[in-house]
Structure formats: C-alpha cells, structure tokens
Tab-separated table of C-alpha atoms in Angstrom:
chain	number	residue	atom	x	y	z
K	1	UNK	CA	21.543	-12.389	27.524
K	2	UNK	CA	21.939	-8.728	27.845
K	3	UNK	CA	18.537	-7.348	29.335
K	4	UNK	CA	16.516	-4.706	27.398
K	5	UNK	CA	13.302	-4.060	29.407
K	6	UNK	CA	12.940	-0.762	30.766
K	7	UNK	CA	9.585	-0.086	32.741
K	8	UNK	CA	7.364	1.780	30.923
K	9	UNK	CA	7.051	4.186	27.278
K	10	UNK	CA	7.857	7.357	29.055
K	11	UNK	CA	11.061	5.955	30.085
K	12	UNK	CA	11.623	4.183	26.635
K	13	UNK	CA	11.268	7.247	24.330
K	14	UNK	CA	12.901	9.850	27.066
K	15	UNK	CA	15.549	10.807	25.431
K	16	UNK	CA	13.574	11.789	22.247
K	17	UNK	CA	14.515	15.603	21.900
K	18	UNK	CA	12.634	18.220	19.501
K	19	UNK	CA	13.812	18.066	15.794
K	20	UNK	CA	14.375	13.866	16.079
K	21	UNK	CA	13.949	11.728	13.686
K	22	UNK	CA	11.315	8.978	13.459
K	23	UNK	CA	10.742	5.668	12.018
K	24	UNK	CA	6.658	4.274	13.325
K	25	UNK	CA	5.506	1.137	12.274
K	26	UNK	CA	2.440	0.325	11.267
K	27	UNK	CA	0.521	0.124	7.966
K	28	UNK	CA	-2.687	1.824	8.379
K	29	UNK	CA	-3.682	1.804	12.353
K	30	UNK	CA	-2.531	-1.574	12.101
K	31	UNK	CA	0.575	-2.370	14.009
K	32	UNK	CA	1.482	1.021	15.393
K	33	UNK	CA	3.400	1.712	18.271
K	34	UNK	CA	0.417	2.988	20.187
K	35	UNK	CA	2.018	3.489	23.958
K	36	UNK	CA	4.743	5.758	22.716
K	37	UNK	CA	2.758	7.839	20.575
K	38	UNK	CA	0.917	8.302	23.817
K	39	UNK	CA	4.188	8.905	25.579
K	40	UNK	CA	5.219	11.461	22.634
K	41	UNK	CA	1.857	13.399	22.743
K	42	UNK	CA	2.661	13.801	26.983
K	43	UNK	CA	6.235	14.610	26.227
K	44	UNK	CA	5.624	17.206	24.020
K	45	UNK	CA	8.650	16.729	21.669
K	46	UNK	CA	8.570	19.465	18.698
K	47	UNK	CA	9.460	19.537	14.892
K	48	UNK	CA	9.407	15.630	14.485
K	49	UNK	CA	10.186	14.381	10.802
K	50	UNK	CA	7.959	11.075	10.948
K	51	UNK	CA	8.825	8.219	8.675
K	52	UNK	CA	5.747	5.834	8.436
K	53	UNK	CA	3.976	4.211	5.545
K	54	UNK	CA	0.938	6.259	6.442
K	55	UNK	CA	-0.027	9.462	8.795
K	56	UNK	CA	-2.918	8.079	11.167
K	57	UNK	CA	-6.146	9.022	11.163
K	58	UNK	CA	-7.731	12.255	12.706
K	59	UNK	CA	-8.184	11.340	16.021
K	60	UNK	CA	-5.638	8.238	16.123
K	61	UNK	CA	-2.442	7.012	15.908
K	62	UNK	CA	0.249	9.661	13.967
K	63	UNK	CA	-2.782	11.727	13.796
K	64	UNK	CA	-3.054	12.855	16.891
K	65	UNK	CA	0.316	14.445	16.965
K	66	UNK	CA	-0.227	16.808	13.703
K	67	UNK	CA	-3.437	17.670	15.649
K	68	UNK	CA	-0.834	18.932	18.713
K	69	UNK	CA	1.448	20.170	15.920
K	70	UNK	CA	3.970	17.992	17.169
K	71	UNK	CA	5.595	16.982	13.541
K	72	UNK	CA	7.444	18.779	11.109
K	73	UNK	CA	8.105	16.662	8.224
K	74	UNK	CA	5.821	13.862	7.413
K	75	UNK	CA	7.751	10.890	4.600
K	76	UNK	CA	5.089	8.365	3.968
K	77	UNK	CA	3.690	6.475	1.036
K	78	UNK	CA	-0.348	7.122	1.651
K	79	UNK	CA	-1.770	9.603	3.359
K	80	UNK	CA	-5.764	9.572	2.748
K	81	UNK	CA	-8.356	9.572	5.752
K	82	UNK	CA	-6.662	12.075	7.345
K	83	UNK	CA	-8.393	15.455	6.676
K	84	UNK	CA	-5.866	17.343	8.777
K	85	UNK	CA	-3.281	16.048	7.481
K	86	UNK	CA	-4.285	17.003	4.012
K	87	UNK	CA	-5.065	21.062	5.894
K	88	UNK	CA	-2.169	21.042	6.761
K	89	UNK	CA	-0.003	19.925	3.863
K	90	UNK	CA	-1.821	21.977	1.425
K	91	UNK	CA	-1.448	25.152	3.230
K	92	UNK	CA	2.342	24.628	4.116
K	93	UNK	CA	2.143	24.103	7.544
K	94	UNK	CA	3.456	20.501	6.933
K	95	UNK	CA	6.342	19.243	4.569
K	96	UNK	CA	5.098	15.889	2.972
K	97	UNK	CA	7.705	13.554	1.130
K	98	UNK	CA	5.715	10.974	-0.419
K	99	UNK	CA	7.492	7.894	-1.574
K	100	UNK	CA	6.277	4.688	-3.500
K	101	UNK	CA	5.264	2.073	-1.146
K	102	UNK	CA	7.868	-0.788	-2.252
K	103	UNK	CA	10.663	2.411	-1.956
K	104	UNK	CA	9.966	3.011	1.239
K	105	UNK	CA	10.336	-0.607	2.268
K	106	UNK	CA	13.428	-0.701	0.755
K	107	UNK	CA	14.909	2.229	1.689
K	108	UNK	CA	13.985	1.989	5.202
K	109	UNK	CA	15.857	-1.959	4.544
K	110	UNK	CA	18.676	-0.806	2.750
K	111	UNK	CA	19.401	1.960	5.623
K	112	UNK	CA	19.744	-0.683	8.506
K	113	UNK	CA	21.175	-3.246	6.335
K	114	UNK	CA	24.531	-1.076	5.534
K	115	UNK	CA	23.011	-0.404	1.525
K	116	UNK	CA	23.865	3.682	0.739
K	117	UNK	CA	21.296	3.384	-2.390
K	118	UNK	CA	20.075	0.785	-4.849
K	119	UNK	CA	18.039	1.091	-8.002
K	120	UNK	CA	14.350	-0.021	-8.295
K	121	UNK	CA	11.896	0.675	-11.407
K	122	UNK	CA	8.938	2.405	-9.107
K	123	UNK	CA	8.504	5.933	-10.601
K	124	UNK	CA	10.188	6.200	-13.423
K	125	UNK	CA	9.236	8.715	-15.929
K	126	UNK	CA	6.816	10.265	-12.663
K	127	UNK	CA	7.641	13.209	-10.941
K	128	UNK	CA	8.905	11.464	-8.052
K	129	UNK	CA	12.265	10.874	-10.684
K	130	UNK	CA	13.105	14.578	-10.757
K	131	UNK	CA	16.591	14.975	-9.320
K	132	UNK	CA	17.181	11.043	-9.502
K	133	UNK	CA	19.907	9.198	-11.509
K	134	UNK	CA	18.330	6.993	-13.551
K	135	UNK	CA	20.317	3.954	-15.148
K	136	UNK	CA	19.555	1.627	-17.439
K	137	UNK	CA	19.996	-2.130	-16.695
K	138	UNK	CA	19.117	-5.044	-19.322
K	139	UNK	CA	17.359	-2.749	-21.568
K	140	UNK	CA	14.592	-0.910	-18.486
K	141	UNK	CA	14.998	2.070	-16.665
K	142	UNK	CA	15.545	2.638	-12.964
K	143	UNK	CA	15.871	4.755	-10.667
K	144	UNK	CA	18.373	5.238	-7.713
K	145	UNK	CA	16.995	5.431	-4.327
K	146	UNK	CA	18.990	6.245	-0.946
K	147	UNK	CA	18.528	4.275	2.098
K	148	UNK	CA	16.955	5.635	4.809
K	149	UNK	CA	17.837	6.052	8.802
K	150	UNK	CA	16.489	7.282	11.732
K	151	UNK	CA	17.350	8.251	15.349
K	152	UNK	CA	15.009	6.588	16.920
K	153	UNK	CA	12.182	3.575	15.544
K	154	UNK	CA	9.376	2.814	17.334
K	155	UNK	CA	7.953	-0.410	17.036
K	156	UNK	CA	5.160	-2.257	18.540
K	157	UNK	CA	5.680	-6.251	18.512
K	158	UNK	CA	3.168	-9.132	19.243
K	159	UNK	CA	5.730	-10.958	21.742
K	160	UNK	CA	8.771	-9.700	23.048
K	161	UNK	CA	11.858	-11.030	25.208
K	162	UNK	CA	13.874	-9.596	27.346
K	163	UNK	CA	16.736	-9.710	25.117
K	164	UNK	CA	14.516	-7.982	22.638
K	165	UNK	CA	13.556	-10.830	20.415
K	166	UNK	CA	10.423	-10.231	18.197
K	167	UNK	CA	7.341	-11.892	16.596
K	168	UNK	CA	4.835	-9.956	15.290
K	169	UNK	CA	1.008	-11.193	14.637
K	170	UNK	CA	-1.138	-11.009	11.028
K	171	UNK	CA	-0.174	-8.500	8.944
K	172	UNK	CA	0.812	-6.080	11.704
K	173	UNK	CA	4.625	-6.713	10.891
K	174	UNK	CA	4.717	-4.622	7.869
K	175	UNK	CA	7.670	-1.773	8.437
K	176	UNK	CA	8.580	-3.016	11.573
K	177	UNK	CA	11.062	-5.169	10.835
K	178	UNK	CA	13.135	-3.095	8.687
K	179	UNK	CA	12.916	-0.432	10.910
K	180	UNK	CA	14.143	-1.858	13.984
K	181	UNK	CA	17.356	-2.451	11.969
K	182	UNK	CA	17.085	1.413	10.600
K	183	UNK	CA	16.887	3.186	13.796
K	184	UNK	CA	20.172	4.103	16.004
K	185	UNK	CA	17.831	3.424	18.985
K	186	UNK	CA	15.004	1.048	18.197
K	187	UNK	CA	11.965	0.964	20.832
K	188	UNK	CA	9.768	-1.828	20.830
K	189	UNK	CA	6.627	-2.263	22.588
K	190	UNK	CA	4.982	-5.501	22.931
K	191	UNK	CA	1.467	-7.045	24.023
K	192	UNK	CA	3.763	-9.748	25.862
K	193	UNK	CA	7.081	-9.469	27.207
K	194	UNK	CA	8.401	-12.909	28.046
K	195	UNK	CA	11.228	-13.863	29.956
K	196	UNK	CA	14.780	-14.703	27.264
K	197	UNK	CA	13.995	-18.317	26.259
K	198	UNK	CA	10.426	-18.488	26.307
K	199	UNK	CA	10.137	-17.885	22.530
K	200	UNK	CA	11.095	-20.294	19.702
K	201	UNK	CA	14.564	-19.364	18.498
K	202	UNK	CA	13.020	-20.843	14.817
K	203	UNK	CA	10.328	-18.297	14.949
K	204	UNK	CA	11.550	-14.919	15.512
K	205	UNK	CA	11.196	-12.426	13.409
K	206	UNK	CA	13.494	-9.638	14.348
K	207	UNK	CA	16.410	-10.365	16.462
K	208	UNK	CA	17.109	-8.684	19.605
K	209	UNK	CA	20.714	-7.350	18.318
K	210	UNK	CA	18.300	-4.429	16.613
K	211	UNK	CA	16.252	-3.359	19.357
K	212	UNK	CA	17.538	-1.110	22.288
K	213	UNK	CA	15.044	-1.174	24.077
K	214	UNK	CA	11.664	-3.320	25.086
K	215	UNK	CA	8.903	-2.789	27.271
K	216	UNK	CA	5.587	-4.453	27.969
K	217	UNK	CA	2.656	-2.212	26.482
K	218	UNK	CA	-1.014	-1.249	28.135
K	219	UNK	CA	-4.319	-0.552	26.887
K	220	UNK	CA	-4.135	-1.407	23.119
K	221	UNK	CA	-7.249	0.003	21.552
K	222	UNK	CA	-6.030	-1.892	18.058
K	223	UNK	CA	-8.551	0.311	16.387
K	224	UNK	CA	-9.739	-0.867	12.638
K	225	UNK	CA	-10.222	1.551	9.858
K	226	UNK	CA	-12.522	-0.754	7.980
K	227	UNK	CA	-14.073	-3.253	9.960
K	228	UNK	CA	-15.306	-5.114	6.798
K	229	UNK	CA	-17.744	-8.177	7.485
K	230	UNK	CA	-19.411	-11.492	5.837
K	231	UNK	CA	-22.797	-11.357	6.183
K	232	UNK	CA	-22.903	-15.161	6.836
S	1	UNK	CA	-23.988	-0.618	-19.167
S	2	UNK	CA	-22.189	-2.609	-16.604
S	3	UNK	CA	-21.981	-1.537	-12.792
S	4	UNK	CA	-19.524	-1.745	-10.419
S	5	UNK	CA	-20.117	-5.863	-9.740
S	6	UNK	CA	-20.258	-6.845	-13.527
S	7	UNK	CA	-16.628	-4.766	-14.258
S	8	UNK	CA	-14.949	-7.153	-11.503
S	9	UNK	CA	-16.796	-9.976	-12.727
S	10	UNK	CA	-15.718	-9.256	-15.860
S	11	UNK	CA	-12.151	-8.775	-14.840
S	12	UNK	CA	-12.308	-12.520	-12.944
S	13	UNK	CA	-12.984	-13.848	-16.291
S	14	UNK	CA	-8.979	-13.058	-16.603
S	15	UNK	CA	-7.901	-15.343	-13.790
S	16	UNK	CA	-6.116	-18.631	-14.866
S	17	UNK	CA	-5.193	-21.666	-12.533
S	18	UNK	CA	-1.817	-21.288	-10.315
S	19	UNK	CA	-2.288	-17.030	-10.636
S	20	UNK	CA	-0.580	-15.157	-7.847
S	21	UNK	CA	-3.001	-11.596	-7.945
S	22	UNK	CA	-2.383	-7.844	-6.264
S	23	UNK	CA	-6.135	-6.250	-6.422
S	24	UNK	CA	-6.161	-2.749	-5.909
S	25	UNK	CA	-8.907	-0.853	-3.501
S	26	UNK	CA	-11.869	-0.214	-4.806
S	27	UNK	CA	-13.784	-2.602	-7.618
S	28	UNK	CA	-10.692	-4.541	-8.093
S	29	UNK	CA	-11.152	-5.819	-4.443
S	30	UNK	CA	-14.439	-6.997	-5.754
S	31	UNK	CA	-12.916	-9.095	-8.080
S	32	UNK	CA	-11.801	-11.819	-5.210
S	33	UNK	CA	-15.492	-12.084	-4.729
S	34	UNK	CA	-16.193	-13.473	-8.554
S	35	UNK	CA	-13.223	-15.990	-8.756
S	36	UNK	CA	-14.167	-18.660	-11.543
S	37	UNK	CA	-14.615	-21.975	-9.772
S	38	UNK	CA	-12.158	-25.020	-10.560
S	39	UNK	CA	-9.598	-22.669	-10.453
S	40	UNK	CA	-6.635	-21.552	-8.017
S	41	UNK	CA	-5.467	-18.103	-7.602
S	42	UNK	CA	-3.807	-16.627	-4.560
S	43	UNK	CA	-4.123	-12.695	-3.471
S	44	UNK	CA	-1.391	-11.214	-2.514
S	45	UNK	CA	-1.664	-7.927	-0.044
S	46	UNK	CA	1.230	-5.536	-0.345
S	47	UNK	CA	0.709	-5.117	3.495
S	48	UNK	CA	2.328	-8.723	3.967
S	49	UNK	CA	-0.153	-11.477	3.061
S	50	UNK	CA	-0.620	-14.121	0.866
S	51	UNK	CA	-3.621	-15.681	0.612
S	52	UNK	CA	-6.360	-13.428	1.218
S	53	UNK	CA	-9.955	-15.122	2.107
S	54	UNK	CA	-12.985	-14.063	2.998
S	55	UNK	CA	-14.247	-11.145	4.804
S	56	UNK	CA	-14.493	-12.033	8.261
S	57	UNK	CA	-17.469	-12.546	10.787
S	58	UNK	CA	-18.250	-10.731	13.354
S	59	UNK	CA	-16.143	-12.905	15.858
S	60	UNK	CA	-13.324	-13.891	13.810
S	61	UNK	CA	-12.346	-9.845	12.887
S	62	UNK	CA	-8.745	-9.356	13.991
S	63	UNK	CA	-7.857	-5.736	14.095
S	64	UNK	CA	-4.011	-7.673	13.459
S	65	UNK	CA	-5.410	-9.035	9.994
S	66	UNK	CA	-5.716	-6.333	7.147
S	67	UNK	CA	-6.121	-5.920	3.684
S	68	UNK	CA	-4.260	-2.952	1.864
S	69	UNK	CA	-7.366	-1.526	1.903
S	70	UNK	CA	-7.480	-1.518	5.487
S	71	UNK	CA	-10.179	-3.699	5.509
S	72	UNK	CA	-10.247	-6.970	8.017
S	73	UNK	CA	-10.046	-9.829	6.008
S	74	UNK	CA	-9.383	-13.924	6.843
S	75	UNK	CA	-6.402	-16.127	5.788
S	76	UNK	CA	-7.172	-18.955	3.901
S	77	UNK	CA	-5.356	-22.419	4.878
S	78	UNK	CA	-1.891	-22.611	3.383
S	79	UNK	CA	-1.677	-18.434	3.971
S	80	UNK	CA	1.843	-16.789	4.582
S	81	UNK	CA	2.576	-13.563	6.599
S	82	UNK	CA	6.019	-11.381	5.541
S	83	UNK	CA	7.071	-7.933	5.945
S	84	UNK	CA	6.757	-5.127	3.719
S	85	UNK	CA	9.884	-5.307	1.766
S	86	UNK	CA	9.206	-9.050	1.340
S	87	UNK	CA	5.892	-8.011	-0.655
S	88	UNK	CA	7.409	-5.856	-2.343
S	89	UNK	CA	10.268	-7.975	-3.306
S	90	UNK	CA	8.063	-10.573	-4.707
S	91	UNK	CA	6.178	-7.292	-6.482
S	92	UNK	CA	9.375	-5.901	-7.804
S	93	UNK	CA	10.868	-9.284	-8.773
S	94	UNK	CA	8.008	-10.507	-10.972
S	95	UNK	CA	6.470	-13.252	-8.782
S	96	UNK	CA	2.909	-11.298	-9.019
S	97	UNK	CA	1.361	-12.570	-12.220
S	98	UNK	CA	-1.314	-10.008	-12.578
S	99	UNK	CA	-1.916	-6.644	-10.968
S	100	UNK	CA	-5.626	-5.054	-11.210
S	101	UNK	CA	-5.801	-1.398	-9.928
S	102	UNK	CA	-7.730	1.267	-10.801
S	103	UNK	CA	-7.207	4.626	-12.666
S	104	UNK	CA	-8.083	8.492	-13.058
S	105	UNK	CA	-6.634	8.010	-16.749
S	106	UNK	CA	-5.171	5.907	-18.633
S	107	UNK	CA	-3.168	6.878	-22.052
S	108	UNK	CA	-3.230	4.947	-25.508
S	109	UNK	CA	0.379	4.196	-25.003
S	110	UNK	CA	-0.425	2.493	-21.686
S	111	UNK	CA	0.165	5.376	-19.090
S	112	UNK	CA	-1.320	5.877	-16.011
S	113	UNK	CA	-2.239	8.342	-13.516
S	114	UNK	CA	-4.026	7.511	-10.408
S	115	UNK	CA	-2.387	9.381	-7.146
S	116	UNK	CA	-3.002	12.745	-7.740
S	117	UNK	CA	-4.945	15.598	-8.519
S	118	UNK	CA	-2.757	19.142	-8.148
S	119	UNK	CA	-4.232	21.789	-5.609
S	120	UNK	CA	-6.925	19.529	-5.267
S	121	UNK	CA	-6.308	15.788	-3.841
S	122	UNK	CA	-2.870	14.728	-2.422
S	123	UNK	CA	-3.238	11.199	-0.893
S	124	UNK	CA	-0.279	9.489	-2.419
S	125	UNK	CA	0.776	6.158	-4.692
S	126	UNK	CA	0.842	4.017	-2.216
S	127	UNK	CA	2.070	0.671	-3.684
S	128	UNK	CA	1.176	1.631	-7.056
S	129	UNK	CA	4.035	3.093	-8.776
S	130	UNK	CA	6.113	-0.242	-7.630
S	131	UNK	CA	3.217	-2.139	-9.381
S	132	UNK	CA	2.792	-0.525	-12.209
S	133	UNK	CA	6.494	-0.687	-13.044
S	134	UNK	CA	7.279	-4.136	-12.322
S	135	UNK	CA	3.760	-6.227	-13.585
S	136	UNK	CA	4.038	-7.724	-17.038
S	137	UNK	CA	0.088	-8.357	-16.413
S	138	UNK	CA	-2.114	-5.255	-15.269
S	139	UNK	CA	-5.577	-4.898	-16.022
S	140	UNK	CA	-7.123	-1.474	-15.128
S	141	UNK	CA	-10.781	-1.693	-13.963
S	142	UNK	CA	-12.304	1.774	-14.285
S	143	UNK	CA	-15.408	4.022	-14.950
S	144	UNK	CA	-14.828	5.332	-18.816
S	145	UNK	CA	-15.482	8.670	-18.112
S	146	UNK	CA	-14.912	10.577	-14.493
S	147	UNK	CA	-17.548	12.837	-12.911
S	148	UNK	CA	-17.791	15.688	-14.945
S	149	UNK	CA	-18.059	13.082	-18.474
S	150	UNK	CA	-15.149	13.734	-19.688
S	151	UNK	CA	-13.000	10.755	-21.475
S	152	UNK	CA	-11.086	8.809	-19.032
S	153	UNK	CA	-8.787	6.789	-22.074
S	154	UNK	CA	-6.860	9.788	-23.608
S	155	UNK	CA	-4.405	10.479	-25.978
S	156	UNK	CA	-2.296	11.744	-23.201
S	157	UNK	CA	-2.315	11.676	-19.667
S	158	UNK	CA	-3.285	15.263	-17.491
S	159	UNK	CA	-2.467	14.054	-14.434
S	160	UNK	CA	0.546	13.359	-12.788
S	161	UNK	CA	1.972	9.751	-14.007
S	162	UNK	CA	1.716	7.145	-11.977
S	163	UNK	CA	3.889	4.946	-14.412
S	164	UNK	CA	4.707	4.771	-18.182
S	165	UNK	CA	3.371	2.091	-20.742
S	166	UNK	CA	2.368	-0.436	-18.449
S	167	UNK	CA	-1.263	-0.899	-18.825
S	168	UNK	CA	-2.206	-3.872	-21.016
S	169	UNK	CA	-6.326	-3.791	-20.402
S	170	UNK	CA	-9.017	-2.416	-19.425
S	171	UNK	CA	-12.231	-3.203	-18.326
S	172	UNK	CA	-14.943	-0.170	-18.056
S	173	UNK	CA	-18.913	0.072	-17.446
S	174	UNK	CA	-18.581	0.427	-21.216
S	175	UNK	CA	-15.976	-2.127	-23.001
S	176	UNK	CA	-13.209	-4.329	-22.852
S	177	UNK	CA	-10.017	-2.301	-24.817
S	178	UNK	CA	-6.883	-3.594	-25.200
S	179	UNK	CA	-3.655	-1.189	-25.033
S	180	UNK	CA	-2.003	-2.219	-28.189
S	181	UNK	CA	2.398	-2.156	-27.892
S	182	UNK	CA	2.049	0.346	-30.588
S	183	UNK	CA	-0.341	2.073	-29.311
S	184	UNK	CA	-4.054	2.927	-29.260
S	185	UNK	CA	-7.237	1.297	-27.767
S	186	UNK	CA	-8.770	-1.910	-29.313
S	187	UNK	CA	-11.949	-2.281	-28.765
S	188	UNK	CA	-12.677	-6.336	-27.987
S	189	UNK	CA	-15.905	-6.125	-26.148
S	190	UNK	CA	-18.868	-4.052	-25.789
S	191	UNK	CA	-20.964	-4.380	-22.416
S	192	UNK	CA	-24.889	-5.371	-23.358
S	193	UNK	CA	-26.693	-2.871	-24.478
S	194	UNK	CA	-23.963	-0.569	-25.409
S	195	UNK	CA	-23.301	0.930	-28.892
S	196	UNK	CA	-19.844	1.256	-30.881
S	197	UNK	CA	-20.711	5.143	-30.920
S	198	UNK	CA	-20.969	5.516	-27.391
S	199	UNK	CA	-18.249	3.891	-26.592
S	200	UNK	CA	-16.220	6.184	-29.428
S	201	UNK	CA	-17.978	9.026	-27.952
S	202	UNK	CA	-16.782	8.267	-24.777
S	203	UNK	CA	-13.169	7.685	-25.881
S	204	UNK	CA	-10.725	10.071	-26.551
S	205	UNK	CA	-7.254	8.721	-27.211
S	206	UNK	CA	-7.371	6.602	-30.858
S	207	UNK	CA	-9.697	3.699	-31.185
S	208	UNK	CA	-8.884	0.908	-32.909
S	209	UNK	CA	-12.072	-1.088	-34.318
S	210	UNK	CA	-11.957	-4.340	-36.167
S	211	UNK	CA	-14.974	-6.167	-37.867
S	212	UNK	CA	-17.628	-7.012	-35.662
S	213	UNK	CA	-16.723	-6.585	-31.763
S	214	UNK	CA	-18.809	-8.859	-29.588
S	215	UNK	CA	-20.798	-7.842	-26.850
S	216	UNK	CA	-19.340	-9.544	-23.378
S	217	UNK	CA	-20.701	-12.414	-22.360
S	218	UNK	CA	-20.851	-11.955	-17.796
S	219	UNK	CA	-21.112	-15.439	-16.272
C-alpha cells in the first residue's frame, strides 16, 4: 500500500501558498479540520478563497482566520454566529458567495467526480439564478450549477490508515467526503491513524485513492455550538 | 393566541405513520417534541442523519452528533449516518415527505422569503432553497406578523425569495391558512380565543373565508 502519513499539520499543509484555494470540512464546528487551521493561522498564508458549508465562529474554527485576515473569498451556504464575519462582509472587506446548501454538496461532488455542471431546482426564480441557464425538464424549472474544485481540501477523519482510508464518526462526515475527491491535494487529519489493514475494508467511507496526505491529529477541542440537553 | 409550543403542537397534528420529516431551526425543531403517539415518523437532518432522538444528557452529548441546528442531539435505534450530498439527494429526489421551516414572509401564491434582509442581515439559505424547491409537503410555522406588526402573509413577497409557490400551509400564533394552487389564504382554523377580524387584520395578501371556520382543537 502506498504510505501517506507525513508527521505532523505543518508539514501536511506546507505547500499551501497565498491566494490557494480551499475546501474545509465541517458543518458547523462539527467535523472541522482543527490542526491545520491551527497550522494555517502559524503559517500565515494570505488571500485564501475558503469553500466550507459555514465560516466558524468568532473565536473558532474558520473564524479565527478572518479575525487574522487570512481569507479573501469566503463560498459557504450559512454564515450566522459569526459577527465578524458579517463586519466584514458588509463593509467589503470580504467577498461572500453564498450557495444553497444541497448546491454546494453537489457541486463540491460533481467537481471530484469528473461532472462540469448539472441542473438542480434549488433557487430558482431567487436571486441566486441571475446569470444561470435555466432549463426546463418534465414540465419544472432548473437551474445549472458548475462543479466545484479546489487546490487543496482539508479534512479531519474519525480513523485513518496509512494508505489514507477514512471513516468518519456521527454526523461529522458531512462535506468531507466529497471534498477529499474535489481537492488536487486532499489533507486529512484523523483522531486515529491506524496501521493499512486495521480498518474494515466494508466500512470505509472515503477511499485512500482521494487523499494525499494523512496525519494523526492533537488536542481536539471538538467544541459544540449548542450544547442542547434533556433535563432527565 | 397560541405561543411558540402550541404552533409546533399544532403542526405535529400533521404527522402521519411511515413520514420521513426535515424540521427547520427554530419552532419547527419543537415539533419532534409533540409527535402524536402510535405513530412513526423519522427526522431527517440535512447535516447527515436520519433518525433524530432526543436531546441528549449530560453524559451522552457527543460534540460528533449534531442537529442542523447545531444542537447535540441522540440517534434513535435503527438511525443512519450519510454525507451531505446523500441528504440532499434524498431532499432533492423526493424521499422527504414533509418539510416544516420557518419564514420572514410568505406570499398568497406560496412564495417564500426567509434568508435575507438587504443592508441589514446576511446569514444565508442554508438548506432551504433545496427544500423549498423539491418538497411536495411544506408547512411553514411562523409568527403572523414580524416585530414591528406588520403582516407577515402578503400579497407579494419584499424580501429576497427564498423559493417560488411552494408553501402549502401555515400554522401561526393566529390560524391555520391554507395556500390555495390558485392562490390566496384559506382560513381553516382560528387559535382559541382569536377573532376572524384579527386574523383579517393581521393578513395582508387575500383571504379566503368560508362558512364557519373552527377554532383548533391542541391535544
């Protein structure tokens, strides 16, 4: 098996240059690739365009680097509970794309999966339509939608092998399998990095032929946005 | 008047056996907590779950197990975990039987707007606009009018659209309306207590009234 592991993030996301192109997992702060934002924030990489499904919060996650000014372009679906993100974007310092939810999936899918564009119905008739082709199929309206790439997606995994085999836990796989397929160099990260064999051919997730590299993360603070209890 | 509780209880009343159902953030998430016993529906969370239960306790939160809220929820037994473009294949390809979000307006032909307020609020659609454009079912649970009392069901929508003739019903603190295929609010049910003129008072896009219209009856 062809071995992926290199030692740490700083040596993972090294050759991430100013003006690169990003795909982070995550939905929320659920899932994100937490030891190479930290690596990005120490690097200091510049005019970032950041493809996530949502921009961190303040102090956390995505967050952190518009608070270093780090990214240029933001292209997410939902972008509340983060008040300088929304400083930012309203007075121009930040260029927002905002994209349905389901689009974004399937963009992000459709770019590693060799698709140029595909139609869906999401925002149709909606602002988001100006510029678009729209078609009709079967009597409804779509739109056309391009897929999406990225030079480099940074993922953060449950388990990991070696030979860069993924599972992911709960509902902290969202993006991340689409994007390891989308990036040209896909980084994962991963609470456990097991020896190639170790994990159950039957239950991978994302296949190691997507991810470049793999390297075992430290100090996940997993934080939760809405830690939302039964009283029993 | 009904508050926040009664509108999501109102909206389980909805629910039939073997449902698969998206709830939007705020009240519709309350409406997993009113599910009519003897039957069997399944949430589904655009994040990548199926199967939503119970908010968790204090030892069983898993920062790994979200709602798209963002809240930490449970699985229930028989649960399944997928990606994003799974949920929103099942979404787009018409395997959600009813959707239940919430609005800023809704128009008499069935319009919605609920992601943005120019100048003012930017915080983006989110999974809505795939929602709204795929359900065949999608109840809106909202206050009737917003904060400065002005008519939330209009004649046409202000705000930017979040999709076009989708919405089917809606549930307010005032009434139970129907969006008619042709067009125009029918009023089916008044909450206790609550007049036909305030709820015409309240309304601004066309209001369709026919003989007597029942108050709602909250379980």
């Amino acid at each position: 098996m062809i071995n992926k592991v290199v030692e740490n993030a700083d040596t993972a996301i090294h050759d991430i240059i100013d003006g690169s192109v990003l795909m982070l997992g995550g939905f929320g702060l659920c899932g994100i690739p937490e030891n190479c934002i930290k690596a990005l924030l120490k690097r200091g990489v510049k005019q970032l365009t950041c493809i996530s499904n949502n921009a961190g919060v303040d102090d956390f996650g995505i967050g952190l680097m518009l608070q270093t000014k780090q990214v240029k372009k933001m292209i997410a679906s939902y972008v509340g509970e983060n008040a300088e993100f929304e400083r930012q974007l309203l007075s121009g310092e930040l260029e927002v794309e905002l994209i349905p939810q389901g689009t974004l999936a399937e963009r992000i899918r459709a770019g590693g999966a060799g698709i140029p564009a595909f139609f869906t119905p999401a925002g149709v008739g909606t602002e988001i339509a100006a510029g678009k082709e729209i078609r009709e199929f079967e009597g409804k309206k779509y739109l056309m939608e391009g897929g999406l790439k990225a030079d480099f997606a940074l993922i953060k995994a449950w388990k990991g092998d070696t030979a860069g085999n993924l599972i992911f836990k709960g509902t902290a796989r969202n993006f991340s399998p689409m994007m390891a397929a989308a990036g040209k160099t896909t980084i994962a990260e991963v609470e456990e990095l097991v020896p190639a064999g170790d994990l159950d051919p039957n239950c991978i997730h994302t296949p190691g032929i997507y991810v470049k590299r793999i390297f075992q993360g430290k100090d996940y603070e997993k934080r939760i946005e809405q830690r939302t209890i039964s009283k029993n | 008047m009904l508050d926040k509780h009664q509108i999501a209880k109102r909206i389980a009343q909805e629910l039939k056996d073997g449902y698969y159902v998206n709830l939007g953030i705020g009240i519709p998430t309350l409406v997993a907590n009113y599910i009519p016993e003897g039957i069997n529906v399944v949430l589904q969370s655009e994040n990548g779950l199926l199967g939503i239960g119970p908010f968790p306790t204090d030892e069983e939160v898993d920062a790994d197990l979200i709602n798209a809220g963002k809240q930490t929820v449970s699985m229930l037994r028989g649960a399944s975990l997928f990606s994003s473009a799974e949920s929103f294949a099942m979404i787009r390809g018409g395997h959600v039987d009813l959707t239940v979000l919430g609005a800023m307006e809704v128009s008499e032909n069935g319009d919605i707007a609920n992601w943005k307020i120019p100048g003012k609020m930017v915080k983006g659609m989110g999974g809505a606009m795939d929602l709204v454009a795929s359900a065949e079912n999608i109840i809106v649970a909202m206050k009737h009018v917003n904060r400065e009392g002005k008519s939330k069901l209009l004649k046409q929508c202000s705000l930017p659209l979040t999709g076009l003739n989708c919405v089917k019903k809606i549930v307010t603190e005032l009434a139970v309306l129907d969006v008619l295929p042709q067009g125009g609010f029918k009023l089916l049910e008044r909450a206790p207590g609550v007049s036909i003129e305030e709820i015409e008072k309240a309304t601004d896009g066309k209001l369709l009234i026919e003989g007597e219209v029942p108050e709602m009856i909250i379980y």
